[in-house]
Coordinates of C-alpha atoms and ligand atoms in Angstrom, one line a residue:
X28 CA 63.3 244.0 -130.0
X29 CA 65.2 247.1 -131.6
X30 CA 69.0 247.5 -131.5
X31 CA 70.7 244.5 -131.0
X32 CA 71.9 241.3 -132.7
X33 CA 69.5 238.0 -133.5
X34 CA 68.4 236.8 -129.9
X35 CA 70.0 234.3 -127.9
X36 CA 68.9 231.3 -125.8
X37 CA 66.5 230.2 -128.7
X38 CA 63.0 229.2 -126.5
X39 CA 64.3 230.6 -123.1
X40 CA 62.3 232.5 -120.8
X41 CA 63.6 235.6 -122.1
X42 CA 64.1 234.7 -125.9
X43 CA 63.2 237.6 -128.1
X44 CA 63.7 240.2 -125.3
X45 CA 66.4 243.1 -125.0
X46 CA 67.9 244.6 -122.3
X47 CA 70.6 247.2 -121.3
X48 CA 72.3 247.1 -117.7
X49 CA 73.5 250.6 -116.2
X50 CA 76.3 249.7 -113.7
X51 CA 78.6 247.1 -114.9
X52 CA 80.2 245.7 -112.1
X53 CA 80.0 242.8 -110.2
X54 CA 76.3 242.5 -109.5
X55 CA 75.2 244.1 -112.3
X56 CA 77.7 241.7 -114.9
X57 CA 76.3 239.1 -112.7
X58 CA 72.6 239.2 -113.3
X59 CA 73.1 240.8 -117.2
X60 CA 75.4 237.2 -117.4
X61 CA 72.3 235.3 -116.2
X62 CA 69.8 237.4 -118.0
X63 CA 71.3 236.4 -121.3
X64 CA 71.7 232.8 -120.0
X65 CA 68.1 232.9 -120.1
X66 CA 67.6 234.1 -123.1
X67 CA 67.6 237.5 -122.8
X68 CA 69.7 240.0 -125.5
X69 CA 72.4 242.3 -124.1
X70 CA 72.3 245.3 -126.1
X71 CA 74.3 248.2 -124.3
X72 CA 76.1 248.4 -121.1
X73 CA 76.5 251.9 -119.7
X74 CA 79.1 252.7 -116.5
X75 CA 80.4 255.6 -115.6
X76 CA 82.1 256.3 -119.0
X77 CA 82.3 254.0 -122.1
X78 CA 85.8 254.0 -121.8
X79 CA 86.2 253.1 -118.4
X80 CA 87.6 249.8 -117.3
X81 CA 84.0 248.2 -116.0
X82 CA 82.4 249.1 -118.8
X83 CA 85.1 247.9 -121.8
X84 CA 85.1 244.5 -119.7
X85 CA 81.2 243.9 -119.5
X86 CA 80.4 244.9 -122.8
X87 CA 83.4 242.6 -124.2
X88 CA 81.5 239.6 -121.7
X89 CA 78.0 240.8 -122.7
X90 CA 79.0 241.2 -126.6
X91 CA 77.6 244.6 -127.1
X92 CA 78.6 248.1 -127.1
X93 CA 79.5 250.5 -124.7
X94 CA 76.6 253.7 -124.5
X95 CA 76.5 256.9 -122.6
X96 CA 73.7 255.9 -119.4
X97 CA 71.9 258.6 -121.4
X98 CA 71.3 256.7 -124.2
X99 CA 71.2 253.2 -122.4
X100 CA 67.7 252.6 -122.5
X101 CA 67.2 253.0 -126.5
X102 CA 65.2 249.9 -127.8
X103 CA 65.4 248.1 -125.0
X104 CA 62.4 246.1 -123.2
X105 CA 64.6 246.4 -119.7
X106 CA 67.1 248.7 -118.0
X107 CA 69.0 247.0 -115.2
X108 CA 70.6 249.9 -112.6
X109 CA 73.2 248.4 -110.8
X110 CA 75.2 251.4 -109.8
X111 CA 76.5 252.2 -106.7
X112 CA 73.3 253.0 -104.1
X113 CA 74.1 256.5 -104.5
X114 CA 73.7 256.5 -107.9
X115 CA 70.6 254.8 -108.5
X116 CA 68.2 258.1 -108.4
X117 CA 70.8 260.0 -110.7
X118 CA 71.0 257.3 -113.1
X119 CA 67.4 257.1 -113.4
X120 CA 67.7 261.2 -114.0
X121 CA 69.7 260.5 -116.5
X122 CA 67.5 257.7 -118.7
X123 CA 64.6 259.5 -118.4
X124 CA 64.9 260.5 -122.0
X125 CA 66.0 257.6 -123.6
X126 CA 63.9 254.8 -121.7
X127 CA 61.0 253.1 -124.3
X128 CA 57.3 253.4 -123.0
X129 CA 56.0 250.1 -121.4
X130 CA 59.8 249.4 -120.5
X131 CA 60.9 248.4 -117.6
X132 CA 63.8 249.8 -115.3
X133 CA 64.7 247.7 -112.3
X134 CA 67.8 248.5 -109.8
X135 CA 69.4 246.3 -108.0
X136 CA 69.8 248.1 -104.0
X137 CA 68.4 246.2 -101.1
X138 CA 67.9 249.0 -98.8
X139 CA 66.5 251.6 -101.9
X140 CA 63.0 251.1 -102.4
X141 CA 61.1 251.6 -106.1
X142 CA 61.2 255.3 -104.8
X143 CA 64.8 255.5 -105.7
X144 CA 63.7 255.3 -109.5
X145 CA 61.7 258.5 -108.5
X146 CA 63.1 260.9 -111.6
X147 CA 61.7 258.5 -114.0
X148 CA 58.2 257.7 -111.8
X149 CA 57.4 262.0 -112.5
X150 CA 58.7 262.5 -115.6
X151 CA 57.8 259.1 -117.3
X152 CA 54.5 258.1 -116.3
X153 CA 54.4 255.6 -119.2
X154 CA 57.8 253.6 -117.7
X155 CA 57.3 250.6 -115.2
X156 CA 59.7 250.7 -112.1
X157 CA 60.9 247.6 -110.0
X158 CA 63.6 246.5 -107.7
X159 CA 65.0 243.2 -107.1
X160 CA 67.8 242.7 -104.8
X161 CA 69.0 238.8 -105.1
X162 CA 70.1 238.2 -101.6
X163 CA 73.5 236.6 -102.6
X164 CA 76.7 238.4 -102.7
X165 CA 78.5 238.3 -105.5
X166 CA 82.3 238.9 -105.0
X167 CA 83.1 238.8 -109.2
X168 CA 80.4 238.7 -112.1
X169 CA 81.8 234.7 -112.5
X170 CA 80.9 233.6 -108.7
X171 CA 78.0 236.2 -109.2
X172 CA 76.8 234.4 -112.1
X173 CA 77.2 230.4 -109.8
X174 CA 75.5 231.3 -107.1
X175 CA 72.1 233.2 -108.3
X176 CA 70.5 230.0 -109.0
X177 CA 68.7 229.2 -106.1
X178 CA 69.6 232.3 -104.0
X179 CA 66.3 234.3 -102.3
X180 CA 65.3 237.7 -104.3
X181 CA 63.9 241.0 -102.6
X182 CA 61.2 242.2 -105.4
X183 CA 59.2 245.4 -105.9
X184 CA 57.2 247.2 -108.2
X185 CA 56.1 246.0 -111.4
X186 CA 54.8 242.0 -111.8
X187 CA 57.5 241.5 -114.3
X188 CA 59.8 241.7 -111.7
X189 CA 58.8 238.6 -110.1
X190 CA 58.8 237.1 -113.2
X191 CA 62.6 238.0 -114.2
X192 CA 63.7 236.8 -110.5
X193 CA 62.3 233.3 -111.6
X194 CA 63.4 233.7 -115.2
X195 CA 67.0 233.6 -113.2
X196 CA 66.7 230.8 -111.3
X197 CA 65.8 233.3 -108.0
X198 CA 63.0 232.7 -105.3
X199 CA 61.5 236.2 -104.8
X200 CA 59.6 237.0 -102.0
X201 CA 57.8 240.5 -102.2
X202 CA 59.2 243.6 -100.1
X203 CA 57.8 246.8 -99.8
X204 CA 59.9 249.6 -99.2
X205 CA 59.5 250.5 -96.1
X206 CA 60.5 247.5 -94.7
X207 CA 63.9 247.1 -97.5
X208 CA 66.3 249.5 -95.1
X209 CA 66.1 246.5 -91.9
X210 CA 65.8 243.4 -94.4
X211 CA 69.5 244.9 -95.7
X212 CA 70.8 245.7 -92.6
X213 CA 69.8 241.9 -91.6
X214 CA 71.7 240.9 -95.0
X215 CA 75.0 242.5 -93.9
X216 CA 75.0 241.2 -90.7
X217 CA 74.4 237.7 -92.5
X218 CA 77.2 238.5 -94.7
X219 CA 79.6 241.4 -93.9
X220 CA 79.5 240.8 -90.4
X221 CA 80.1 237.5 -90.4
X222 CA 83.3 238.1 -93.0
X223 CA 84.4 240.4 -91.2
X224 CA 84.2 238.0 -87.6
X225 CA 86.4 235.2 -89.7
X226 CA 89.1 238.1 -89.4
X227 CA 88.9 237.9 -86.0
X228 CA 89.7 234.1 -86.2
X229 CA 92.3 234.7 -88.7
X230 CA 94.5 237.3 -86.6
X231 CA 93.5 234.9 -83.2
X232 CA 94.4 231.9 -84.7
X233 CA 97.5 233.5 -86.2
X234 CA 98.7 235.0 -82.8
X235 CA 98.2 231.1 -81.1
X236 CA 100.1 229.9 -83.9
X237 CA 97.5 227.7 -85.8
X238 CA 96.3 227.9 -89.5
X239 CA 93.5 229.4 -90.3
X240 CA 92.3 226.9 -92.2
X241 CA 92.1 224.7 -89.2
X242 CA 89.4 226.7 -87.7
X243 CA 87.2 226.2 -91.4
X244 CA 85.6 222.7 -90.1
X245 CA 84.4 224.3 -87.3
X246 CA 83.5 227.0 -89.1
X247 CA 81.0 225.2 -91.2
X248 CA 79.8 222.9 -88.8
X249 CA 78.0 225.7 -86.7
X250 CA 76.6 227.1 -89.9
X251 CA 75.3 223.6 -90.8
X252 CA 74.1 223.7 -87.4
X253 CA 72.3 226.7 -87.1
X254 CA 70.5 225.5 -90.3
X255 CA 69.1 222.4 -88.6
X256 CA 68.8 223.3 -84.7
X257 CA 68.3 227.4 -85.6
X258 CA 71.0 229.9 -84.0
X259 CA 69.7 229.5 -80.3
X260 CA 69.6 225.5 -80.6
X261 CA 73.1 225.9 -82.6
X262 CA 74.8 227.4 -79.2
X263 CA 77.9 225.8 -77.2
X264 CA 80.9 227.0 -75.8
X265 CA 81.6 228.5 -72.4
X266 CA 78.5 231.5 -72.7
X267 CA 76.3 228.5 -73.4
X268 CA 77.5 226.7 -70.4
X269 CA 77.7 229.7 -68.2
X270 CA 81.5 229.4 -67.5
X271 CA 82.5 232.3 -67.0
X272 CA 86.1 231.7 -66.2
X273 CA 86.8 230.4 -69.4
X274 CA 85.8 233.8 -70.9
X275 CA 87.8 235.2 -68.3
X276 CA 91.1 234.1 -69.1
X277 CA 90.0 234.7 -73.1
X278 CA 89.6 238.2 -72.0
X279 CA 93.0 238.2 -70.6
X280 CA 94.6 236.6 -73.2
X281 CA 93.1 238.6 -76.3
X282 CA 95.1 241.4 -77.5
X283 CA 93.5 244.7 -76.6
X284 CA 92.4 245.5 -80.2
X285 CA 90.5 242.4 -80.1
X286 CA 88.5 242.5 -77.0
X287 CA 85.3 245.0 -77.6
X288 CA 84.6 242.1 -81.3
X289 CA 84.7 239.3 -78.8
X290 CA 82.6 241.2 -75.8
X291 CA 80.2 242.2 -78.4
X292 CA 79.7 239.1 -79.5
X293 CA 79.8 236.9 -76.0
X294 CA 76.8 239.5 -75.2
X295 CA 75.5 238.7 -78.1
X296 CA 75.6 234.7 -77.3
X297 CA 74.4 235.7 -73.6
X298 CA 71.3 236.7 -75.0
X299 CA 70.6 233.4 -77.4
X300 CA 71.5 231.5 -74.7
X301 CA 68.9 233.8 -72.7
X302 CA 69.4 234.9 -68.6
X303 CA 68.3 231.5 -67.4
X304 CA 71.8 230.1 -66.7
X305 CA 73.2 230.6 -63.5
X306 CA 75.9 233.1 -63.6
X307 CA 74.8 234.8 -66.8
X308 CA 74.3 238.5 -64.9
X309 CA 77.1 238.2 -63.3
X310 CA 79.2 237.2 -66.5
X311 CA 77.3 240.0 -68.3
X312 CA 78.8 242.7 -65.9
X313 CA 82.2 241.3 -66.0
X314 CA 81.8 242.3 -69.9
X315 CA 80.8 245.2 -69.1
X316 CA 84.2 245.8 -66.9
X317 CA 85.6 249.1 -68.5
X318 CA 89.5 248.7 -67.3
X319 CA 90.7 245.0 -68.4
X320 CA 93.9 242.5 -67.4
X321 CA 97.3 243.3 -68.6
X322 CA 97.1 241.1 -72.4
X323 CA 99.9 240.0 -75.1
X324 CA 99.7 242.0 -77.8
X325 CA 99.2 239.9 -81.4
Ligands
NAP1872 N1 77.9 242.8 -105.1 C1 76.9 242.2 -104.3 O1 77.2 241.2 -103.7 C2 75.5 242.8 -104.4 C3 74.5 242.0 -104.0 C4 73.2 242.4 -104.1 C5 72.9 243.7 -104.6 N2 74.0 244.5 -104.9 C6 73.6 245.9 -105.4 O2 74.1 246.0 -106.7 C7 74.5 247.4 -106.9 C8 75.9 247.4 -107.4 O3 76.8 246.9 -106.4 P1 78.2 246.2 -106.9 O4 78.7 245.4 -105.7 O5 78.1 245.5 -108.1 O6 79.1 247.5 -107.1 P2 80.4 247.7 -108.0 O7 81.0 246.4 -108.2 O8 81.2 248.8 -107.4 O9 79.8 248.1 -109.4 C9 79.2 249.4 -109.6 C10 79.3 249.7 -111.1 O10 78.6 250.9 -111.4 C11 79.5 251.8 -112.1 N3 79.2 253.1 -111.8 C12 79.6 253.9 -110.7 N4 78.9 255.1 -110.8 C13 78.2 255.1 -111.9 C14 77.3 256.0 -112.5 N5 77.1 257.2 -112.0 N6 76.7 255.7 -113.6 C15 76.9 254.5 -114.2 N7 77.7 253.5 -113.7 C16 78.3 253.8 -112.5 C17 80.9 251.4 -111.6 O11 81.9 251.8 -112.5 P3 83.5 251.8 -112.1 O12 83.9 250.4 -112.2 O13 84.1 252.7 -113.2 O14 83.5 252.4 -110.8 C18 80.8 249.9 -111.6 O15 80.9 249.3 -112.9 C19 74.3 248.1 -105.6 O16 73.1 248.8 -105.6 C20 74.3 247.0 -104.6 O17 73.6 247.3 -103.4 C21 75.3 244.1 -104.8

C-alpha cells in the first residue's frame, strides 16, 4: 500500500489494501463507502474536477484527497470507474499513465463490457481490467451503501472481481460482454420502468381522488407475489379474467395522456395471461383501436 493513511477495518477482507474511485457520485460513493467498510483504504477520489461539488463531498466521506483522474491511480492496488457510461473509455484514457502494474481497474456500467476499459487493455498490458455492476440502484451513496449487502453483482474480467463483489457483501454471477447490453435493458425495466409505472398510479389515483399511498399495499403485495407464484402465476385483474368491458370503460375513463402506458401494459398482461382465454383476440384488437371514447382529462 503506497499513498494513504494506516489501513482501516483491521482483519477485514480488504485490510492492507488501497484504492482510488474515479466518479464520485452515487454508485461510485456507494461501493468506495462499502469498500472501506470492508477494509479497504480510500486514497483519492477523482470527479470531473477536484473542486467540483461530487468530488469535495466524497473525498470529505471517504477521508482523502481530491486528485486529477490523471493522477488517480498513483499507489493504489484498485481504481473504481464509476463515471457516467459515456465516460468510462475516456477515463480509462486518461489513467493510463498513472495506473500501478498488477493493479486493477474495474467500472461500474451494466451494459459496458471490460471492452470499455479498452485505452488501458493497449497501452497497459501489465493492468488487470474488470467490471462489476451490483444490480441494485442506488438513489444516494447512504441507501447505496444499505442495500449492497445481499444485492446480485454482474462481474467480468479479472478473478479479483469476483472476489471484491463478495468482499461487499454481493452475489456475483459471471457476464460476458456480449450478453451485458440485454441483462441491463432487463435491469431497467425491473427498475426504471417499473418507477416510472407507479407515476401512472400517482396521477390516476390523484385524478379519482385517492392517496397514493393507498395504492402501496397493493403495490407490494403483487411484488411479494410475483416472488412466490412468478409474474404469470402473480396475474389478476380484468386481462387475467378476460373481461374485457372492464378495460373498456378504463379506456374511457383514462385521460388521453394516459391511455398508450395502460394499453402497453394490458398487452403486456394479455400475453402472461397467454391467448387461451376466451375473448383475449378480441380484447387485443380493441387495444389496438387507433380513434378512442371521448375521456376526462386529469
Ligand atoms: N446509481 C445506480 O443505481 C447505479 C447502479 C448500478 C450501476 N451504476 C453505474 O455507475 C456509474 C455511475 O452512475 P451514477 O448513477 O453513480 O451516476 P452519477 O450519480 O451521475 O455519478 C457520476 C459521477 O461521475 C462524475 N463524472 C462525470 N464525468 C466525469 C469524468 N469525465 N471524469 C470523472 N468523473 C466524472 C460526476 O461528477 P459531477 O457530480 O460533477 O457531475 C459524478 O460524481 C454508471 O456507469 C452507472 O451505469 C449506477
Amino acid at each position: 500500500v503506497t499513498g494513504a493513511d494506516a489501513p482501516r477495518g483491521g482483519g477485514a477482507p480488504g485490510a492492507g489494501r488501497a484504492f482510488a474511485l474515479v466518479g464520485p457520485g452515487r454508485a461510485g460513493t456507494s461501493v468506495a463507502l462499502a469498500l472501506a467498510a470492508a477494509g479497504w483504504t480510500p486514497v483519492a477520489v477523482a470527479g470531473r474536477a477536484p473542486d467540483a461539488e461530487s468530488t469535495r463531498t466524497t473525498a470529505v466521506a471517504l477521508e482523502c484527497p481530491a486528485v486529477l483522474v490523471s493522477d488517480a491511480g498513483r499507489g493504489v492496488d484498485l481504481v473504481v470507474v464509476a463515471t457516467p457510461d459515456a465516460a468510462v473509455t475516456d477515463a480509462a484514457e486518461t489513467l493510463v499513465p498513472s495506473v500501478e502494474p498488477g493493479a486493477l481497474v474495474v467500472h461500474l456500467a451494466g451494459s459496458l463490457g471490460v471492452d470499455a476499459l479498452s485505452p488501458l487493455a493497449a497501452a497497459r498490458p501489465d493492468v488487470r481490467l474488470g467490471a462489476l455492476h451490483p444490480l441494485q440502484t442506488m438513489p444516494s451513496a447512504r441507501l447505496g451503501l444499505e442495500r449492497l449487502p445481499g444485492s446480485w453483482a454482474a462481474v467480468a474480467g479479472d478473478p479479483e472481481v469476483e472476489a471484491i463483489a463478495v468482499q461487499l457483501g454481493l452475489r456475483p454471477f459471471p457476464l460476458p460482454d456480449n450478453r451485458r447490453v440485454l441483462y441491463h435493458a432487463a435491469a431497467v425495466v425491473a427498475s426504471n420502468h417499473v418507477v416510472a409505472l407507479l407515476g401512472q398510479v400517482e396521477r390516476i389515483a390523484r385524478a379519482a381522488g385517492v392517496p397514493f399511498e393507498a395504492f402501496l399495499p397493493l403495490v407490494e403485495a403483487s411484488l411479494d407475489n410475483v416472488v412466490v407464484l412468478g409474474a404469470a402465476g402473480a396475474l389478476t385483474g380484468p386481462v387475467a379474467r378476460g373481461d374485457l368491458g372492464t378495460v373498456e370503460r378504463h379506456l374511457a375513463e383514462l385521460a388521453p395522456s394516459e391511455r398508450d402506458a395502460y394499453r402497453a401494459m394490458a398487452r403486456e398482461a394479455l400475453r402472461l395471461a397467454g391467448r387461451r382465454r376466451s375473448g383475449a383476440d378480441r380484447l387485443l384488437r380493441d387495444l389496438d383501436r387507433p380513434a378512442d371514447p371521448p375521456a376526462r382529462e386529469t
